[in-house]
mmCIF file of C-alpha atoms and ligand atoms in Angstrom:
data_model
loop_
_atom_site.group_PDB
_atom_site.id
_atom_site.type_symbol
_atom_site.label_atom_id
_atom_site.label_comp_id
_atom_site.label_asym_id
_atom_site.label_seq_id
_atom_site.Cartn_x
_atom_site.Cartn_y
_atom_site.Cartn_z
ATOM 1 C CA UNK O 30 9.156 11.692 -15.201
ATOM 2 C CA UNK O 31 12.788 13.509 -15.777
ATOM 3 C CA UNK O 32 11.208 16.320 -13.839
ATOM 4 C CA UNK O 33 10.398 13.852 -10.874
ATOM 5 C CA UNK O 34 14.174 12.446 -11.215
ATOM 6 C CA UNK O 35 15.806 15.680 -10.930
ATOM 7 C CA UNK O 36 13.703 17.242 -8.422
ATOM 8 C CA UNK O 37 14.054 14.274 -5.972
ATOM 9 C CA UNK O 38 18.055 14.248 -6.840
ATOM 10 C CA UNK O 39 18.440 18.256 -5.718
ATOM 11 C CA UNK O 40 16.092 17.027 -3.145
ATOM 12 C CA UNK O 41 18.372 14.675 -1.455
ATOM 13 C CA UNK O 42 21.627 16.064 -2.548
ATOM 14 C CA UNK O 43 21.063 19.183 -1.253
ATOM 15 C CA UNK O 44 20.285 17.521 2.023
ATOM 16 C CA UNK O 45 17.794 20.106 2.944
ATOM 17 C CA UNK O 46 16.408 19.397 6.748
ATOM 18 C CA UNK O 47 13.222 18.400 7.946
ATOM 19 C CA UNK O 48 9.911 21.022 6.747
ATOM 20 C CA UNK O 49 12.626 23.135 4.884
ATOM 21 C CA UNK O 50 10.195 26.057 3.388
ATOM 22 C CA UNK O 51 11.770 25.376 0.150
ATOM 23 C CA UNK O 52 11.005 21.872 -0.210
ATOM 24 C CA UNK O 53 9.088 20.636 -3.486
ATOM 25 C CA UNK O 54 5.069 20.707 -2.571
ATOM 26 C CA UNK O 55 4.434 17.593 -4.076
ATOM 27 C CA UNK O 56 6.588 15.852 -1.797
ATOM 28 C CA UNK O 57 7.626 14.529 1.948
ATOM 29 C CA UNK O 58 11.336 14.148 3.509
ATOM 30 C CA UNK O 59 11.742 12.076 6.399
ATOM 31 C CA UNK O 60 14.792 11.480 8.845
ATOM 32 C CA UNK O 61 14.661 7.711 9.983
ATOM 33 C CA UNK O 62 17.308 5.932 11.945
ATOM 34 C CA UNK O 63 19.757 8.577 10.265
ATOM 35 C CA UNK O 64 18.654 7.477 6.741
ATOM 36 C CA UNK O 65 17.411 10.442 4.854
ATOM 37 C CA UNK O 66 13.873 9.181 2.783
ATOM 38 C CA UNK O 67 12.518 11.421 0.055
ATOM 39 C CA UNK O 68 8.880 11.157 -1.452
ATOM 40 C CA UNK O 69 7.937 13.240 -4.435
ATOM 41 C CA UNK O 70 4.711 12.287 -6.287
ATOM 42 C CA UNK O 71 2.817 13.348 -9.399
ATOM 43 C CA UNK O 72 -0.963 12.588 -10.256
ATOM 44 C CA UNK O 73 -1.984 12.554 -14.106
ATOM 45 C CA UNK O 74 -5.589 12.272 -15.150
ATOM 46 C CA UNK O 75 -5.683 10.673 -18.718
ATOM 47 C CA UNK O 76 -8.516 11.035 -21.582
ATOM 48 C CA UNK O 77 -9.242 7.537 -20.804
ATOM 49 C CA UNK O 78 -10.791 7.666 -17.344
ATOM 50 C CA UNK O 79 -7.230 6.414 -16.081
ATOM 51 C CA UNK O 80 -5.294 8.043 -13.230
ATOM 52 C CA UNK O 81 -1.459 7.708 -13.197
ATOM 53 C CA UNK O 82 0.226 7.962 -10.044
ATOM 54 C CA UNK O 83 4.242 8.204 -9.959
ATOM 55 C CA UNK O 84 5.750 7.641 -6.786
ATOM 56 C CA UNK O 85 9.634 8.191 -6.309
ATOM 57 C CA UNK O 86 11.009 7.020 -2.826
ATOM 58 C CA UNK O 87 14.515 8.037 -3.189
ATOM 59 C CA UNK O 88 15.708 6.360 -6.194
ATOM 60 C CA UNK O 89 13.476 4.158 -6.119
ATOM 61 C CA UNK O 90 10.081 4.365 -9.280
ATOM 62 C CA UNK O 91 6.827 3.159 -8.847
ATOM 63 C CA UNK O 92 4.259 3.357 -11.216
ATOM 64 C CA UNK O 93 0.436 2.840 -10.888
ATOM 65 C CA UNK O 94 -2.831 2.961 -13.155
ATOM 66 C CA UNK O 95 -5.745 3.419 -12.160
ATOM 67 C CA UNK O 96 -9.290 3.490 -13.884
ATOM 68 C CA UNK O 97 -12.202 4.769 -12.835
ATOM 69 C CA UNK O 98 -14.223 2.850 -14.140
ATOM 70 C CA UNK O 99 -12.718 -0.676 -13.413
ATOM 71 C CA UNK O 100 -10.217 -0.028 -10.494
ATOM 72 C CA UNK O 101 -6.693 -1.260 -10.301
ATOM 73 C CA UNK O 102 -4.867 -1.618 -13.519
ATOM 74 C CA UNK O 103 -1.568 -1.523 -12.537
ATOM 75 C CA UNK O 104 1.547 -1.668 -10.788
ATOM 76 C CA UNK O 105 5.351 -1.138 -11.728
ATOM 77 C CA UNK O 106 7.997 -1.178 -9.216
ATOM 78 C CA UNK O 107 10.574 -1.654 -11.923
ATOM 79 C CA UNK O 108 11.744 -4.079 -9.163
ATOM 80 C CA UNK O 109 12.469 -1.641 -6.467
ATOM 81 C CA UNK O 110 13.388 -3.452 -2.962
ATOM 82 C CA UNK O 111 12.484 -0.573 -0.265
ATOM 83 C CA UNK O 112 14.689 -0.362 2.956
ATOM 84 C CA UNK O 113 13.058 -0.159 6.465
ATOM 85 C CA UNK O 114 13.700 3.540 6.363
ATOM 86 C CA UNK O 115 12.052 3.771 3.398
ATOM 87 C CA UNK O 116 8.772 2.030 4.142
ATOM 88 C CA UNK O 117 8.570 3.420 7.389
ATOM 89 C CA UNK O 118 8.568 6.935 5.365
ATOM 90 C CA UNK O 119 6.070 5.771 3.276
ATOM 91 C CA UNK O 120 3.706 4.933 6.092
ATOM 92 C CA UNK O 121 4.127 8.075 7.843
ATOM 93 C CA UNK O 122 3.588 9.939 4.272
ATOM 94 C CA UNK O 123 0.420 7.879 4.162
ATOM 95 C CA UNK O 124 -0.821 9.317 7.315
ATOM 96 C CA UNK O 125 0.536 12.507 7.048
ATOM 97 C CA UNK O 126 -1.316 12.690 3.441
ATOM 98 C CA UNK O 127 -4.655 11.588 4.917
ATOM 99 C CA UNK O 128 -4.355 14.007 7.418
ATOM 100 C CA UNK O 129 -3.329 17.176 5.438
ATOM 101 C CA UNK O 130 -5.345 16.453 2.578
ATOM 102 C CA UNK O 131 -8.092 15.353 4.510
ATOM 103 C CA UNK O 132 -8.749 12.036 2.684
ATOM 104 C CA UNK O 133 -11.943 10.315 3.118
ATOM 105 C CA UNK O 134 -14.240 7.962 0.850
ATOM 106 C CA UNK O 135 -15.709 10.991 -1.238
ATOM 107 C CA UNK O 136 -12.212 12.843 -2.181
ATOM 108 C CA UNK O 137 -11.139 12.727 -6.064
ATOM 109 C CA UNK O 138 -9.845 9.143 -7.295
ATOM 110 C CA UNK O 139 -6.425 10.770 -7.263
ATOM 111 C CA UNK O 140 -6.004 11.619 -3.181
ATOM 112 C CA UNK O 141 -7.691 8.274 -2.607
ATOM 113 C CA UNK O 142 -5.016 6.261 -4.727
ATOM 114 C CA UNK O 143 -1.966 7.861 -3.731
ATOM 115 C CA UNK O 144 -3.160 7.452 0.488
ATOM 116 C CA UNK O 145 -3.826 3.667 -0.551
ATOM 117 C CA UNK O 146 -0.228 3.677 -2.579
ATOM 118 C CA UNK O 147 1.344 4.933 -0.252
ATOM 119 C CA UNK O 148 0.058 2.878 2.587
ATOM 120 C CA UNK O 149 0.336 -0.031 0.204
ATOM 121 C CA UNK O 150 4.348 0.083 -0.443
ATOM 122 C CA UNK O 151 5.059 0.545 3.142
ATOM 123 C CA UNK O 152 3.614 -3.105 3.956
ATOM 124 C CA UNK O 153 6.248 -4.636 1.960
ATOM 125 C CA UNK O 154 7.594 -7.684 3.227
ATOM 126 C CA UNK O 155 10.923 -7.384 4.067
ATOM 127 C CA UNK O 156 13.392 -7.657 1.065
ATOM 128 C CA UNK O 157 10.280 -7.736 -1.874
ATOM 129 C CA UNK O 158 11.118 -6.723 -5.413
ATOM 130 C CA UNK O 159 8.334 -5.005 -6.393
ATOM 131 C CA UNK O 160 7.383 -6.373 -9.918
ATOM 132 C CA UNK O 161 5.654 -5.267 -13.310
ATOM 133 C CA UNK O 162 1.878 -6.122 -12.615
ATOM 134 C CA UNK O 163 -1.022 -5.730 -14.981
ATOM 135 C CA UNK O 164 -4.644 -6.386 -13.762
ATOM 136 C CA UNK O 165 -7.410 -7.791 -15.847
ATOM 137 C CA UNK O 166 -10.069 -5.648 -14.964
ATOM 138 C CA UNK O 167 -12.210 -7.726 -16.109
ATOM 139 C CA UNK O 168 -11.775 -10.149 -13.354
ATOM 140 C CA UNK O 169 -11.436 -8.160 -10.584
ATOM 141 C CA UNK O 170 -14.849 -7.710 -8.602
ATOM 142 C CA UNK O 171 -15.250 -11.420 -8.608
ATOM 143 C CA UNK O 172 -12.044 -13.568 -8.073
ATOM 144 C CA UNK O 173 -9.275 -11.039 -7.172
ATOM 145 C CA UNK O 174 -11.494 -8.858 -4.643
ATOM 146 C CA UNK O 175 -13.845 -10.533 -1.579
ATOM 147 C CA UNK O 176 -15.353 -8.414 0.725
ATOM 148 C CA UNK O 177 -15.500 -9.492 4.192
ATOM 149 C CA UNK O 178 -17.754 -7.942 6.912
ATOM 150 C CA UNK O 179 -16.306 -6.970 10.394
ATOM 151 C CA UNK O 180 -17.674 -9.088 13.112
ATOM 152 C CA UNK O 181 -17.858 -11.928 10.877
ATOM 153 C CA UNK O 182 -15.850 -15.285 11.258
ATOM 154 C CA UNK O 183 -13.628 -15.853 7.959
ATOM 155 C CA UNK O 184 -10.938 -18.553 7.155
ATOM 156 C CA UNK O 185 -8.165 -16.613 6.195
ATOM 157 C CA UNK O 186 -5.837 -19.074 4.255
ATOM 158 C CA UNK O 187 -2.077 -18.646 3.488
ATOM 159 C CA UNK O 188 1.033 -20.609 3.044
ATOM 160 C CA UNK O 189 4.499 -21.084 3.679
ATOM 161 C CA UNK O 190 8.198 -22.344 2.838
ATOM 162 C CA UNK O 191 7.494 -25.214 5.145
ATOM 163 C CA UNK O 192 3.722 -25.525 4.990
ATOM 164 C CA UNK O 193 1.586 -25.562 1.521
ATOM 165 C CA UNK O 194 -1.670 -24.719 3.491
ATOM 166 C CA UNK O 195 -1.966 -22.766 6.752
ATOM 167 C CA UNK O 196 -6.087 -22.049 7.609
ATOM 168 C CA UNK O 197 -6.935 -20.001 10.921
ATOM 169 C CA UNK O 198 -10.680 -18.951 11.696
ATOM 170 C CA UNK O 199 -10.226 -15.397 12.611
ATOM 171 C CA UNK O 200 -12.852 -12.779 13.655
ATOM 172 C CA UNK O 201 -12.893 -9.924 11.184
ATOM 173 C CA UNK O 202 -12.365 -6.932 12.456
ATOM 174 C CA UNK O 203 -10.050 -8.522 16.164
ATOM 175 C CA UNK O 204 -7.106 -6.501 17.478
ATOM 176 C CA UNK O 205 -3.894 -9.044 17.413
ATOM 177 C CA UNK O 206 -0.957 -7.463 19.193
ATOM 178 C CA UNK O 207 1.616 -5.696 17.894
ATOM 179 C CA UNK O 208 0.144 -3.706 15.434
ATOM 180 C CA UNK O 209 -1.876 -6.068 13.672
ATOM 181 C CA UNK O 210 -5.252 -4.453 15.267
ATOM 182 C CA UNK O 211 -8.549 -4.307 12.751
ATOM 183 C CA UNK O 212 -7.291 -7.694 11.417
ATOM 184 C CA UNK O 213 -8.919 -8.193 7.680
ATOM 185 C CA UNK O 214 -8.627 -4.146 6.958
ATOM 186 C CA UNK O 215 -6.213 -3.157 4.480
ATOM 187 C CA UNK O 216 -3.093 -1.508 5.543
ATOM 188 C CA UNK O 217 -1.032 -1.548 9.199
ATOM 189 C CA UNK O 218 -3.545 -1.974 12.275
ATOM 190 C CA UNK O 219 -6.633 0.459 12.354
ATOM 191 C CA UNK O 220 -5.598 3.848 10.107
ATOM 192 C CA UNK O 221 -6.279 7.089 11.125
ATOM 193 C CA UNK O 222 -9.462 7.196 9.716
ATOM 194 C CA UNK O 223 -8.777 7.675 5.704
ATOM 195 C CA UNK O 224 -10.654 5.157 3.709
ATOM 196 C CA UNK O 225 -10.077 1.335 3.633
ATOM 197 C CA UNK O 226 -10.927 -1.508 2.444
ATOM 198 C CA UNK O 227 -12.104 -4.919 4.444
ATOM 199 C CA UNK O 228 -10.986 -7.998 2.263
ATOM 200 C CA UNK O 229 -10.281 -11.866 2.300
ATOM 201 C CA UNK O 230 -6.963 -11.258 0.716
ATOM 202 C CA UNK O 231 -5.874 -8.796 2.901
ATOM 203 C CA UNK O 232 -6.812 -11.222 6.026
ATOM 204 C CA UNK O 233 -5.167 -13.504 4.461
ATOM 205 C CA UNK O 234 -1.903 -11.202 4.320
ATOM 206 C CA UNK O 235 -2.610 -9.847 7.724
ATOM 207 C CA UNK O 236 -2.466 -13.114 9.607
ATOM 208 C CA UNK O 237 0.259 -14.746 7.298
ATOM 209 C CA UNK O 238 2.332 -11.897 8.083
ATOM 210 C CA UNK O 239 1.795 -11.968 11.802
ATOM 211 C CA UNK O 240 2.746 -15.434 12.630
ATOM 212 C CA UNK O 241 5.821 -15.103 10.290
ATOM 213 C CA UNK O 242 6.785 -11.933 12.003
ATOM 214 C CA UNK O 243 6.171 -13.793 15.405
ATOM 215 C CA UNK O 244 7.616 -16.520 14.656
ATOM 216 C CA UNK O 245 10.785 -14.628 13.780
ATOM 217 C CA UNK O 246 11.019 -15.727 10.374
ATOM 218 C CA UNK O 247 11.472 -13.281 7.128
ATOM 219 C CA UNK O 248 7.899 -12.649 6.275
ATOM 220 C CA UNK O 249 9.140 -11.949 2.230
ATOM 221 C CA UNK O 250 9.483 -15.601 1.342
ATOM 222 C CA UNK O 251 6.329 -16.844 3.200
ATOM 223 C CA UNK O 252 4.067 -13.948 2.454
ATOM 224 C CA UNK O 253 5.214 -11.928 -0.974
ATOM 225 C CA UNK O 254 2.328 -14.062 -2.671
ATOM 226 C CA UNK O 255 -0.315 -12.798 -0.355
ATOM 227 C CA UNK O 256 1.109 -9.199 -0.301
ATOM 228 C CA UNK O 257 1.228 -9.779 -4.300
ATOM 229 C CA UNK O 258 -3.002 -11.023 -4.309
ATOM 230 C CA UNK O 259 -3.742 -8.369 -1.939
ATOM 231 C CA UNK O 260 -2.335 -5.181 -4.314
ATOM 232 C CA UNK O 261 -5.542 -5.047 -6.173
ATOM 233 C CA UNK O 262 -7.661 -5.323 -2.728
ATOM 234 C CA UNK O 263 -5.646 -2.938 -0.932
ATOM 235 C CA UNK O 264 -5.854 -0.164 -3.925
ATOM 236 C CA UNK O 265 -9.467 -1.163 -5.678
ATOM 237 C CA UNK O 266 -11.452 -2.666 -2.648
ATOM 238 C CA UNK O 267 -12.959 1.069 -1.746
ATOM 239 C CA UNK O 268 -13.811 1.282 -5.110
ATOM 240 C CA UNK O 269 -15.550 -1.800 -4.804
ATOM 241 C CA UNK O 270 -17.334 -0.773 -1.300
ATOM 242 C CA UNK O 271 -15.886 -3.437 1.100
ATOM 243 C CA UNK O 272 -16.109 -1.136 3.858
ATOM 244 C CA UNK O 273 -16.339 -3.757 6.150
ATOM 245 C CA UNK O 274 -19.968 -3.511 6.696
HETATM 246 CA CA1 CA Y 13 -6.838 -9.787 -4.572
HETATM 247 CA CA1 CA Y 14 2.646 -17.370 1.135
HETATM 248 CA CA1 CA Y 15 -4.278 -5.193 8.162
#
């Protein structure tokens, strides 16, 4: 981990520019809105069928487990709250990961859960502090991961500060404006391809998210809790096979 710390610190303190040849490999700089964004990343395959992804976003940790036997384990954002700049970075490193590394549903566990990381963080509701999370494994196929099939009608369910229940029938799988197309997939509107997953949670997140957004309200205090019970959707749910079909 020191070796992540100091090579994102020369990183940014050198202010190298954009696809500087000397740039660390393991890694993506982005210039947005005149805020400099630094990604470097390390994959570790344990003895114990776990992967360990590290993700530093400027200062910023995140660390995630990974089993491959039993999905999502877990998450630790040490509390991190990303900027705008920041999770904007994080969704063009998503892409720009998929796309290099050609990520699909058959790539090593690693490339798959550093795309889905990736494109994970940069949903964050504005102003989330990304907490300590441990998943029971256990648990997860049945109550903390639903499939849902596109073309399907599904209640997605969320709630509010002003309203303990919200219910909408939504087709799975319906383009809402604004970039909330493929409504029910995990992850920002349709993807570019890379594998995702197709869940209830992530519906649920999806359409809490756009009427808060639309609605002009900050989506953080209305939809942290479904951003929180979609993490293990969003990162297991292709382990799981909700493809959406
Ligand atoms: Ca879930
Ligand atoms: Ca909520
Ligand atoms: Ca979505």
């Amino acid at each position: 981990m020191k070796y992540l710390s100091l090579l994102a610190l020369t990183f940014v303190a050198c202010g190298i520019p954009k696809q500087n040849p000397n740039a660390p490999r393991d890694g993506f700089q982005y210039e947005i809105g005149g805020e400099t964004v630094a990604i470097v990343y390390e994959t570790t395959s344990t003895a114990t069928n776990t992967v360990e992804v590290a993700i530093q976003v400027n200062d910023h940790q995140f660390d995630l487990g990974m089993s491959t036997e039993s999905g999502l384990q877990k998450i630790d954002g040490h509390g991190a709250v990303l900027t705008e700049a920041e999770r904007k970075a994080l969704s063009q490193a998503a892409q720009d990961y998929a796309r290099t590394e050609n990520v699909t549903e058959s790539s090593p566990i690693e490339q798959k859960t550093l795309y889905l990381a990736f494109d994970y963080l940069s949903q964050a509701p504005d102003n989330y502090a990304f907490p300590t999370r441990n998943f029971n494994s256990t648990h997860l196929k049945n109550e903390g991961i639903t499939c849902i099939k596109n073309g399907s009608t599904v209640t997605a369910q969320w709630n509010t500060q002003l309203s303990t229940y919200v219910a909408e029938n939504i087709v799975v799988g319906v383009n809402w404006p604004n970039n909330y197309g493929c409504m029910g997939r995990c992850g920002a509107d349709c993807g570019w391809g890379a594998p995702s997953s197709w869940t209830k949670d992530c519906l649920d997140h999806d359409a809490c998210s756009y009427r808060n957004n639309a609605s002009g309200g900050s989506s953080d205090p209305n939809c942290g809790d479904e951003y929180d019970e979609a993490a293990d959707d969003w990162l297991g749910g292709v382990w799981w096979g909700c493809n959406g079909n």
